[in-house]
PDB file of C-alpha atoms in Angstrom:
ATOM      1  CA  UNK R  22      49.277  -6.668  40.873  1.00  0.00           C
ATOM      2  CA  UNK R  23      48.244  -3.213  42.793  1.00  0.00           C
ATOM      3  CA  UNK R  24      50.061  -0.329  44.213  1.00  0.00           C
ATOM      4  CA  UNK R  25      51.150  -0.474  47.750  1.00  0.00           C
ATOM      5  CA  UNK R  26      48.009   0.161  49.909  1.00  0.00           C
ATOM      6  CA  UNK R  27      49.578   3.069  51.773  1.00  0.00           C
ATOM      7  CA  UNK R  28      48.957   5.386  48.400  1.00  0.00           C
ATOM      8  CA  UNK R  29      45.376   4.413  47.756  1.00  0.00           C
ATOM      9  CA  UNK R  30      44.791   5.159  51.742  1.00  0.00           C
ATOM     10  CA  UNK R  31      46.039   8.513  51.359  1.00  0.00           C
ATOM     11  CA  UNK R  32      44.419   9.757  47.895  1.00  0.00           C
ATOM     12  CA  UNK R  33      41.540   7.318  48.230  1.00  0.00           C
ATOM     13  CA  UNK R  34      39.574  11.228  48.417  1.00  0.00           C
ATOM     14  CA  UNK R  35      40.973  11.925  45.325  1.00  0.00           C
ATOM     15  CA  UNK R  36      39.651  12.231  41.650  1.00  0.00           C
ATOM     16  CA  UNK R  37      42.533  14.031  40.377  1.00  0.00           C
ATOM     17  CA  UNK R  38      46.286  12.469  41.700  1.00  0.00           C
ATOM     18  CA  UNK R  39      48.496  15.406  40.844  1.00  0.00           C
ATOM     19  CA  UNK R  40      48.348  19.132  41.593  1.00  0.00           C
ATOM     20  CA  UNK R  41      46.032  20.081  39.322  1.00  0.00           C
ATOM     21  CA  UNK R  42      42.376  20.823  40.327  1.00  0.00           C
ATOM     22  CA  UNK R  43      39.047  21.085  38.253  1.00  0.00           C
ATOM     23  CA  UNK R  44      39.816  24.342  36.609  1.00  0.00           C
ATOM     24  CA  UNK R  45      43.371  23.645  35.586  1.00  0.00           C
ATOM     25  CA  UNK R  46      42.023  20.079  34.309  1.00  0.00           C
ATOM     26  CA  UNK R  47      39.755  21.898  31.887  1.00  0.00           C
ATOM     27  CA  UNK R  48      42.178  24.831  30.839  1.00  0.00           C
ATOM     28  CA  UNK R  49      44.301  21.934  29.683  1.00  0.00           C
ATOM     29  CA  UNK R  50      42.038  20.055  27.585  1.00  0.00           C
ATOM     30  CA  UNK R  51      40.500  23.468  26.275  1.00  0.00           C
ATOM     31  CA  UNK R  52      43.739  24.473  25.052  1.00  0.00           C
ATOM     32  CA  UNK R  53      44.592  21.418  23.358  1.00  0.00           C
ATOM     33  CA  UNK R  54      41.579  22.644  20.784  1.00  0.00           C
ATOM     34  CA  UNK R  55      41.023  18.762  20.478  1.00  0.00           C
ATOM     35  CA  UNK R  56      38.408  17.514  17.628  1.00  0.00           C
ATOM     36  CA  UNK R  57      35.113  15.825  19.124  1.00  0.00           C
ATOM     37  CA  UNK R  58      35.668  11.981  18.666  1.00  0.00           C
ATOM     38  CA  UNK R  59      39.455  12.267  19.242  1.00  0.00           C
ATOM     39  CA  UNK R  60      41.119   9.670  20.915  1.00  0.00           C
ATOM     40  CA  UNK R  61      43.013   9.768  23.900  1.00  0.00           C
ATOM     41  CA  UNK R  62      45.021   6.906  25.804  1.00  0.00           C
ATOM     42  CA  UNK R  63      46.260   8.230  29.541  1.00  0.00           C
ATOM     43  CA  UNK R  64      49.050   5.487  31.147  1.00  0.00           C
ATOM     44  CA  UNK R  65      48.843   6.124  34.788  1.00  0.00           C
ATOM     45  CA  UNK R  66      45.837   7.060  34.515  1.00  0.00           C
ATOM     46  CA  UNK R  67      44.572   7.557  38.227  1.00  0.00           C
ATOM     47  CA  UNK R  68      40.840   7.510  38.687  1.00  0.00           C
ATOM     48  CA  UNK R  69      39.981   8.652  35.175  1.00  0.00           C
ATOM     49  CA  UNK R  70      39.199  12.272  35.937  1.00  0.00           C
ATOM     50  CA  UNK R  71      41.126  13.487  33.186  1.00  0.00           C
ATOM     51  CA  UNK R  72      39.569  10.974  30.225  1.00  0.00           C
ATOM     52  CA  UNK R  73      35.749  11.282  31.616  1.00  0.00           C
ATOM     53  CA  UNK R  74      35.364  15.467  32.411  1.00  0.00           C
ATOM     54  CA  UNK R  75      36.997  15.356  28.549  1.00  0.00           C
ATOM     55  CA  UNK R  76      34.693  13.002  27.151  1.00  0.00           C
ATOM     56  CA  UNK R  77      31.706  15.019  28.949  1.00  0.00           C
ATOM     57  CA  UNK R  78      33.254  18.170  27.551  1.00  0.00           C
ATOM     58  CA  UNK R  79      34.858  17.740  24.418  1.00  0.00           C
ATOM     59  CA  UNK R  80      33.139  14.612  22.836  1.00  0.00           C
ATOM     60  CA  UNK R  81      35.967  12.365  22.903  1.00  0.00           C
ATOM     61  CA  UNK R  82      36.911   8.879  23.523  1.00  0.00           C
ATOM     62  CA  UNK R  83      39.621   6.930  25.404  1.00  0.00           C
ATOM     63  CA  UNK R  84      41.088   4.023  27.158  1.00  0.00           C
ATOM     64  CA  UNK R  85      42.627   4.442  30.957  1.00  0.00           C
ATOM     65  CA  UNK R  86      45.426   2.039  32.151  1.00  0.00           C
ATOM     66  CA  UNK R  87      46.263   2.129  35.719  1.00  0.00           C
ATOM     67  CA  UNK R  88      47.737  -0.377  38.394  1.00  0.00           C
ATOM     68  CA  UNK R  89      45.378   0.206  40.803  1.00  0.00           C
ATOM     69  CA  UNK R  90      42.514  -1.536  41.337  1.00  0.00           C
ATOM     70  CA  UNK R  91      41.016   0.625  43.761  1.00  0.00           C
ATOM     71  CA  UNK R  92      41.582   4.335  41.304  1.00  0.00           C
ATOM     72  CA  UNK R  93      40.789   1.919  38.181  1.00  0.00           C
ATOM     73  CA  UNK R  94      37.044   1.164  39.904  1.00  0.00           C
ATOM     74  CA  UNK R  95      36.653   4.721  40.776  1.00  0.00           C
ATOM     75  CA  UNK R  96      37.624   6.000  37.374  1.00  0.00           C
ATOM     76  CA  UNK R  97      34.361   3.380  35.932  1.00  0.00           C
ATOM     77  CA  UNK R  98      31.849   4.393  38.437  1.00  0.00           C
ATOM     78  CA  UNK R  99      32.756   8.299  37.308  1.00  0.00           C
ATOM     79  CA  UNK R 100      32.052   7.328  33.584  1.00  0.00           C
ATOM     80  CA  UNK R 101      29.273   6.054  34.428  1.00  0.00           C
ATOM     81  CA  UNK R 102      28.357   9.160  36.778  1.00  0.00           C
ATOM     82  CA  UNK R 103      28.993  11.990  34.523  1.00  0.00           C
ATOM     83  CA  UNK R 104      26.962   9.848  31.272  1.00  0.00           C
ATOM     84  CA  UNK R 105      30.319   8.647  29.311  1.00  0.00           C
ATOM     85  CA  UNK R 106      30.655   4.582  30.210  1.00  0.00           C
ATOM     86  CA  UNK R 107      30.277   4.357  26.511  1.00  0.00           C
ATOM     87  CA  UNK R 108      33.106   6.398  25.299  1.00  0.00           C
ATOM     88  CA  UNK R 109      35.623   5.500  27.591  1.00  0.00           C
ATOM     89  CA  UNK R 110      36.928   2.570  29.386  1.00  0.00           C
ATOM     90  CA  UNK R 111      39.666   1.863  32.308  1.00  0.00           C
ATOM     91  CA  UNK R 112      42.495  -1.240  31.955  1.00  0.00           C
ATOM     92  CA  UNK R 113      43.527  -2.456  35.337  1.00  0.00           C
ATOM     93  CA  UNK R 114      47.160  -2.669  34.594  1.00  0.00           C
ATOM     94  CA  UNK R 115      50.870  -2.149  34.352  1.00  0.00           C
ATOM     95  CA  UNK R 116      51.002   1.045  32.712  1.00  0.00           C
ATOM     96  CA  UNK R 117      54.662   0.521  31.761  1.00  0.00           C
ATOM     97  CA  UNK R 118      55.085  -0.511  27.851  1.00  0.00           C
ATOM     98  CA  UNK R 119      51.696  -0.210  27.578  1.00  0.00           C
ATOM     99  CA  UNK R 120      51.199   0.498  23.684  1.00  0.00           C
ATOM    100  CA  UNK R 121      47.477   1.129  22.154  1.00  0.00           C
ATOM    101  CA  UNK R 122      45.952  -1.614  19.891  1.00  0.00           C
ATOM    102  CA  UNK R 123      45.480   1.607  17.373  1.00  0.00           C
ATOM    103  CA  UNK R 124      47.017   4.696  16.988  1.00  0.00           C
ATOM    104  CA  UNK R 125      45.433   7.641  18.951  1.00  0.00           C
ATOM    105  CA  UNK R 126      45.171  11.510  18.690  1.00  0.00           C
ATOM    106  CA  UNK R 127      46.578  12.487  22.376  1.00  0.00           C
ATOM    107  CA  UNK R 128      48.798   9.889  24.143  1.00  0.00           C
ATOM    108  CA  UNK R 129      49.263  10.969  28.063  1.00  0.00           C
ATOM    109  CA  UNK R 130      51.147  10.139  31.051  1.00  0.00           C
ATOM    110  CA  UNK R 131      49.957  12.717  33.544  1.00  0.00           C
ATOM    111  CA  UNK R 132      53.026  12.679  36.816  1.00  0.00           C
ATOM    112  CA  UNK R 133      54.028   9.273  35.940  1.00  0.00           C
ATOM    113  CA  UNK R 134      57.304   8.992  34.037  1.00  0.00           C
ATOM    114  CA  UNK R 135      58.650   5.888  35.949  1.00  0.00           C
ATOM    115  CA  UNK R 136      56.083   4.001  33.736  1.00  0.00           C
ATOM    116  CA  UNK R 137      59.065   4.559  30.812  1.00  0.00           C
ATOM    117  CA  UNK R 138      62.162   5.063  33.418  1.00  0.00           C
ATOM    118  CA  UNK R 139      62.041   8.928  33.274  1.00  0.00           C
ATOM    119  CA  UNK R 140      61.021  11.359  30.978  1.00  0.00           C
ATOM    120  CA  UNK R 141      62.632  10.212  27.695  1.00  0.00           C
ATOM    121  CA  UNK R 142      61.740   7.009  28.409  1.00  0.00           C
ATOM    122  CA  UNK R 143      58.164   7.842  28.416  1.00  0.00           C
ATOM    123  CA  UNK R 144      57.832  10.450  25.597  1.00  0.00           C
ATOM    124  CA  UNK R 145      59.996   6.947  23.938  1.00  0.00           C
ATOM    125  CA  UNK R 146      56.663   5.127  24.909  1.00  0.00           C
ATOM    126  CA  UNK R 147      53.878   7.100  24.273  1.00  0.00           C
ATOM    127  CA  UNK R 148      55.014   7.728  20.937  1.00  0.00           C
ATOM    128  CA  UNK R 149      54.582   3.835  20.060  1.00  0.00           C
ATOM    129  CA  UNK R 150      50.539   5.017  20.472  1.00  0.00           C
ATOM    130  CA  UNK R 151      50.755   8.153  18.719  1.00  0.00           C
ATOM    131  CA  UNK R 152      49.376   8.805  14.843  1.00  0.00           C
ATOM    132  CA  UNK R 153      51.261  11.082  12.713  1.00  0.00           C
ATOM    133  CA  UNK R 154      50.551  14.790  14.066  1.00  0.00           C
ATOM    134  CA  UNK R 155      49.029  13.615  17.362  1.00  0.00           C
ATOM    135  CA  UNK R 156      50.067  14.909  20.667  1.00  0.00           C
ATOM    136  CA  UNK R 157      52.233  14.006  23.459  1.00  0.00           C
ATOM    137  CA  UNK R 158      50.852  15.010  27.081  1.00  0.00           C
ATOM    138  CA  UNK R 159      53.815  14.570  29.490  1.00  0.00           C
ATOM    139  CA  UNK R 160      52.915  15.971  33.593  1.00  0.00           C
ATOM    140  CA  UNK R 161      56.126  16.046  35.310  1.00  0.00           C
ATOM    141  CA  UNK R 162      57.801  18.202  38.330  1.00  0.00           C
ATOM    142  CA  UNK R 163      60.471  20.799  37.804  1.00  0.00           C
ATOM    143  CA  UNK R 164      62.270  22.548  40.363  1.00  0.00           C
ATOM    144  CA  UNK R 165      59.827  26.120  41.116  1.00  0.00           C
ATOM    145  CA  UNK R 166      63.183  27.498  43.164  1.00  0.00           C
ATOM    146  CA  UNK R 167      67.031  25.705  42.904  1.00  0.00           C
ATOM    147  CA  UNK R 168      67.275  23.454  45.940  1.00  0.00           C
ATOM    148  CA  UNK R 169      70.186  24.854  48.561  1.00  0.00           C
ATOM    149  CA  UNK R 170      71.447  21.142  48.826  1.00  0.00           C
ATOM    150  CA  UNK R 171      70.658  17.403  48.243  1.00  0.00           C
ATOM    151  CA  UNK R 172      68.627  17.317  51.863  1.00  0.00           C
ATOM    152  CA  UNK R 173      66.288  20.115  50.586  1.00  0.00           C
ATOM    153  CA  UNK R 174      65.781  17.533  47.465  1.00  0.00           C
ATOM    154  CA  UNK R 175      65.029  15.257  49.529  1.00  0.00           C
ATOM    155  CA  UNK R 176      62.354  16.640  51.748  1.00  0.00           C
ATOM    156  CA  UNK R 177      60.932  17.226  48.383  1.00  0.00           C
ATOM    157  CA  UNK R 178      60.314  13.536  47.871  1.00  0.00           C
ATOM    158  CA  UNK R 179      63.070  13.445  45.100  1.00  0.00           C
ATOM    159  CA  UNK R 180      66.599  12.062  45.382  1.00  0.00           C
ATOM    160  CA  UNK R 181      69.055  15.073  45.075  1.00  0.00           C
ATOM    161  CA  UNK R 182      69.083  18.915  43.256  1.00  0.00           C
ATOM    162  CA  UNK R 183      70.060  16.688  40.128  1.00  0.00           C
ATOM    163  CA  UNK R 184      66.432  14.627  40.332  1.00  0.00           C
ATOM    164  CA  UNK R 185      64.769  17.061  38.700  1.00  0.00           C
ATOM    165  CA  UNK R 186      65.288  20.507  35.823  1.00  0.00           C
ATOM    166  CA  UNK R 187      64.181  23.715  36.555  1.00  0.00           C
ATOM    167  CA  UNK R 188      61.212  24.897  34.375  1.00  0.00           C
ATOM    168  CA  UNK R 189      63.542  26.131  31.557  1.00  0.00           C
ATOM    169  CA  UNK R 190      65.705  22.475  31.405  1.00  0.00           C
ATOM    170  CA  UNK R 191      62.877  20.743  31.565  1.00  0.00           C
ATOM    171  CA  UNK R 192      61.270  22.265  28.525  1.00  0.00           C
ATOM    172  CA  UNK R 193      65.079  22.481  26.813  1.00  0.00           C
ATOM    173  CA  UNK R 194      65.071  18.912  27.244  1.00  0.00           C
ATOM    174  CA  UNK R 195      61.508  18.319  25.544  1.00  0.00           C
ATOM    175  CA  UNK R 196      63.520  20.007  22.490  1.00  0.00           C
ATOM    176  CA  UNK R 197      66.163  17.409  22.620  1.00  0.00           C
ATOM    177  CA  UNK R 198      64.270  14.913  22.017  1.00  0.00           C
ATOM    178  CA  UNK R 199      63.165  16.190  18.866  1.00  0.00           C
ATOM    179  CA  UNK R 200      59.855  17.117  20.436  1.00  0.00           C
ATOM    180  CA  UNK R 201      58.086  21.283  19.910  1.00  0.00           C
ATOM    181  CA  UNK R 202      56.390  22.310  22.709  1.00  0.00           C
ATOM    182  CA  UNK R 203      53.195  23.372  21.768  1.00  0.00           C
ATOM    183  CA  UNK R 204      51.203  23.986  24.851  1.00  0.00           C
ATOM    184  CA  UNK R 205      52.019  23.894  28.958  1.00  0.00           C
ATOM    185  CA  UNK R 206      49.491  24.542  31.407  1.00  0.00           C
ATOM    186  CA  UNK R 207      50.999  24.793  35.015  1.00  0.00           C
ATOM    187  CA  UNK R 208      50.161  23.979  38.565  1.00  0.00           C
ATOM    188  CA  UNK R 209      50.249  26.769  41.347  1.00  0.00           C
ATOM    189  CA  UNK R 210      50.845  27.247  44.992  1.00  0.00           C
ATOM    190  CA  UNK R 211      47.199  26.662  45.662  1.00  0.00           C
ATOM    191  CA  UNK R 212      46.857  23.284  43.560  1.00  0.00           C
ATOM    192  CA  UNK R 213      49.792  21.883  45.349  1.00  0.00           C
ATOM    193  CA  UNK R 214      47.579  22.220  49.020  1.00  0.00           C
ATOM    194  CA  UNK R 215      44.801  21.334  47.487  1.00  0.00           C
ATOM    195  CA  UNK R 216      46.830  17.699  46.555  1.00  0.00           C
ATOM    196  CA  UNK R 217      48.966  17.596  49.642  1.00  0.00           C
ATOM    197  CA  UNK R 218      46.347  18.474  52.354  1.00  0.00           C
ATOM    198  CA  UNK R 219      43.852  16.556  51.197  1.00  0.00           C
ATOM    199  CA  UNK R 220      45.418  13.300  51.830  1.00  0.00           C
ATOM    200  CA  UNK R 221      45.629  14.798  56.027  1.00  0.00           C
ATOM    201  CA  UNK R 222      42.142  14.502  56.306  1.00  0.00           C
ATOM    202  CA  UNK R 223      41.700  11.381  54.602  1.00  0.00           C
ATOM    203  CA  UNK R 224      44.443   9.735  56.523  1.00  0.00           C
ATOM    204  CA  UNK R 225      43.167  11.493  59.858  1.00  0.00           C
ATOM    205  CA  UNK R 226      39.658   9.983  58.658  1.00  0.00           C
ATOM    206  CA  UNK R 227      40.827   6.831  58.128  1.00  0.00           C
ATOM    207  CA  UNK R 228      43.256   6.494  61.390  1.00  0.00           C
ATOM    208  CA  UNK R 229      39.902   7.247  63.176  1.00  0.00           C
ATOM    209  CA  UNK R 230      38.546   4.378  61.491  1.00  0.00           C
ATOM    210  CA  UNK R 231      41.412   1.900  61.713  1.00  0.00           C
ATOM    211  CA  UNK R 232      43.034   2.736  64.666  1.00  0.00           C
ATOM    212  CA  UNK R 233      44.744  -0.728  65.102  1.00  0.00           C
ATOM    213  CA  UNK R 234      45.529  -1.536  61.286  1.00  0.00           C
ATOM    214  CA  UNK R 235      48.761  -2.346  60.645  1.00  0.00           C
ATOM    215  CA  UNK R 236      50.127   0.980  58.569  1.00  0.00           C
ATOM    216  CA  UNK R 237      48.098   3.245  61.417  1.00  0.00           C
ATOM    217  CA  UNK R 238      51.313   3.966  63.514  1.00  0.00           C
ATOM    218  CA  UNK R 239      53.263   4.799  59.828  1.00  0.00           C
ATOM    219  CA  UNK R 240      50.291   7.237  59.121  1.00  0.00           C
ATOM    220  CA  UNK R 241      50.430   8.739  62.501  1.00  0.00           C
ATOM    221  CA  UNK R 242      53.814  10.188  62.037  1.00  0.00           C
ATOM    222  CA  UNK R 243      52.973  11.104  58.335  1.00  0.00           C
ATOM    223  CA  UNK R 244      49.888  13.040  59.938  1.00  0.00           C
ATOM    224  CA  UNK R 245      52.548  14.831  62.201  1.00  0.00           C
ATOM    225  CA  UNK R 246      55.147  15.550  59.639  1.00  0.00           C
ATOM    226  CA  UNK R 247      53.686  16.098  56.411  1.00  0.00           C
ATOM    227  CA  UNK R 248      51.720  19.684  57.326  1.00  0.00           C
ATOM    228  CA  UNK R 249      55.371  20.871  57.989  1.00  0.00           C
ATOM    229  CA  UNK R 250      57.233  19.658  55.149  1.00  0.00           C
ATOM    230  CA  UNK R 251      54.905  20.420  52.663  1.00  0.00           C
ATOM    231  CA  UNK R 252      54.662  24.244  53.692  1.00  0.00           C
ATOM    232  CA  UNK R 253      58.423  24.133  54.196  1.00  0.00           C
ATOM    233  CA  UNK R 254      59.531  22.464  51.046  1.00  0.00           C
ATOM    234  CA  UNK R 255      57.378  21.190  48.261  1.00  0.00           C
ATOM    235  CA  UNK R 256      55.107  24.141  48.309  1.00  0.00           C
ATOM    236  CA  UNK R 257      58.137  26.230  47.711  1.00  0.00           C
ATOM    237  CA  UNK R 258      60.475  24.841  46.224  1.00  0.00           C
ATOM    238  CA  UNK R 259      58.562  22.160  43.684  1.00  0.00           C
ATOM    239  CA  UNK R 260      56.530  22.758  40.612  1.00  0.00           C
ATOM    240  CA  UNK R 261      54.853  20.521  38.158  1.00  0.00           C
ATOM    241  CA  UNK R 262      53.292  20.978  35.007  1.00  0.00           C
ATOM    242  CA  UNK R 263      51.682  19.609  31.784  1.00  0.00           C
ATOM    243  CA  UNK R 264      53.139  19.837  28.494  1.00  0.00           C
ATOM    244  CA  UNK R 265      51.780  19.212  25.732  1.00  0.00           C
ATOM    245  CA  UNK R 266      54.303  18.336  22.398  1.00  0.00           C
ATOM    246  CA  UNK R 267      54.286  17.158  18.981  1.00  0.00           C
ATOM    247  CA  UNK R 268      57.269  15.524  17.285  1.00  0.00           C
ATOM    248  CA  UNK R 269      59.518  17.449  14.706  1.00  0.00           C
TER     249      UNK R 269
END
């Protein structure tokens, strides 16, 4: 049980799998004015940037489930880097109806909604983990500009202009589902590069490396394509944000 090796290949440079970087990583947990000792569970959780920087910063404690085997031993050896191996820990493991053996302060899903089918799906989920009062922590795209057509849509990665809101649906539709939204903290132009172009010198790295492998004449045309379509479409016309919410 992993994720297909293509993805790991690409963001194996990466602590943080979404378009935040350091700075927005730590506005968002500073915001959240989150008690030392609180406890956090993040589905999806990547390589565990998110849970250890907070448990170095803020004092608080947390469990990590992610399908990856490769981000999930990443996310331990950077517990045990920045001092917090004791306070956190990382599940190899279907993220998807993943519920917490207790009920925690913060329950996240940080850009991975398919874990509950889409967005109410997944606030549905991580409210199974959730005490009374506690906080929801969805990361999910919106549209930054409306998409001309469905092929625009597309070159974003999604599957037509109806994929995804814009900024103000998205949070209308946090409301519908009986949910206030109590804190947002969004990603920019800059964090999007810093996500996207990343994963060019990686994969030109690892090409370099594995000239022969299998999923090397794949990456090739990604390596051709992707500088293109990036500046062209997702850096325009995508945006993506965290939200934080507490139920009604």
């Amino acid at each position: 049980m992993d994720i297909p090796r293509i993805f790991t290949i690409r963001e194996s440079g990466h602590r943080i799998h979404n378009p935040f970087d350091d700075a927005k990583l730590a506005a968002l947990g500073a915001a959240l004015r989150l008690e030392p000792g609180a406890r956090v569970l993040d589905l999806a959780c990547g390589s565990g940037e998110m849970l250890c920087t907070w448990a170095r910063d803020h004092d608080l404690t947390g469990t990590g489930v992610d399908l990856s085997t490769a981000f999930v031993a990443g996310a331990r050896a950077r517990a045990v880097e920045l001092g917090v191996a004791d306070r956190v820990r990382f599940e190899h493991g279907d993220a998807a109806g993943h519920v917490a053996d207790e009920p925690v302060d913060v329950a996240a899903c940080l850009g991975a909604t398919w874990v509950g089918g889409g967005v109410p799906g997944t606030v549905d989920l991580l409210r199974r983990s959730l005490r009374p009062g506690g906080l929801l922590l969805v990361g999910h795209p919106y549209w930054r500009l409306d998409p001309p057509d469905d092929a625009t849509a597309r070159a974003c990665l999604m599957e037509g202009r109806d994929a995804l809101h814009p900024l103000t649906g998205l949070l209308e539709q946090f409301g519908e589902l009986g949910c206030d939204v109590v804190e947002m903290v969004l990603a920019d132009q800059d964090g999007w590069d810093r996500y996207a172009a990343a994963q060019w010198l990686t994969t030109r790295r690892w090409l370099d490396e594995h000239p022969d492998d299998e999923l090397a004449d794949r990456l090739r045309a990604e390596l051709r394509a992707e500088p293109v379509r990036h500046a062209r479409y997702q850096r325009e016309y995508l945006g993506w944000g965290v939200f934080a919410l507490m139920d009604r």
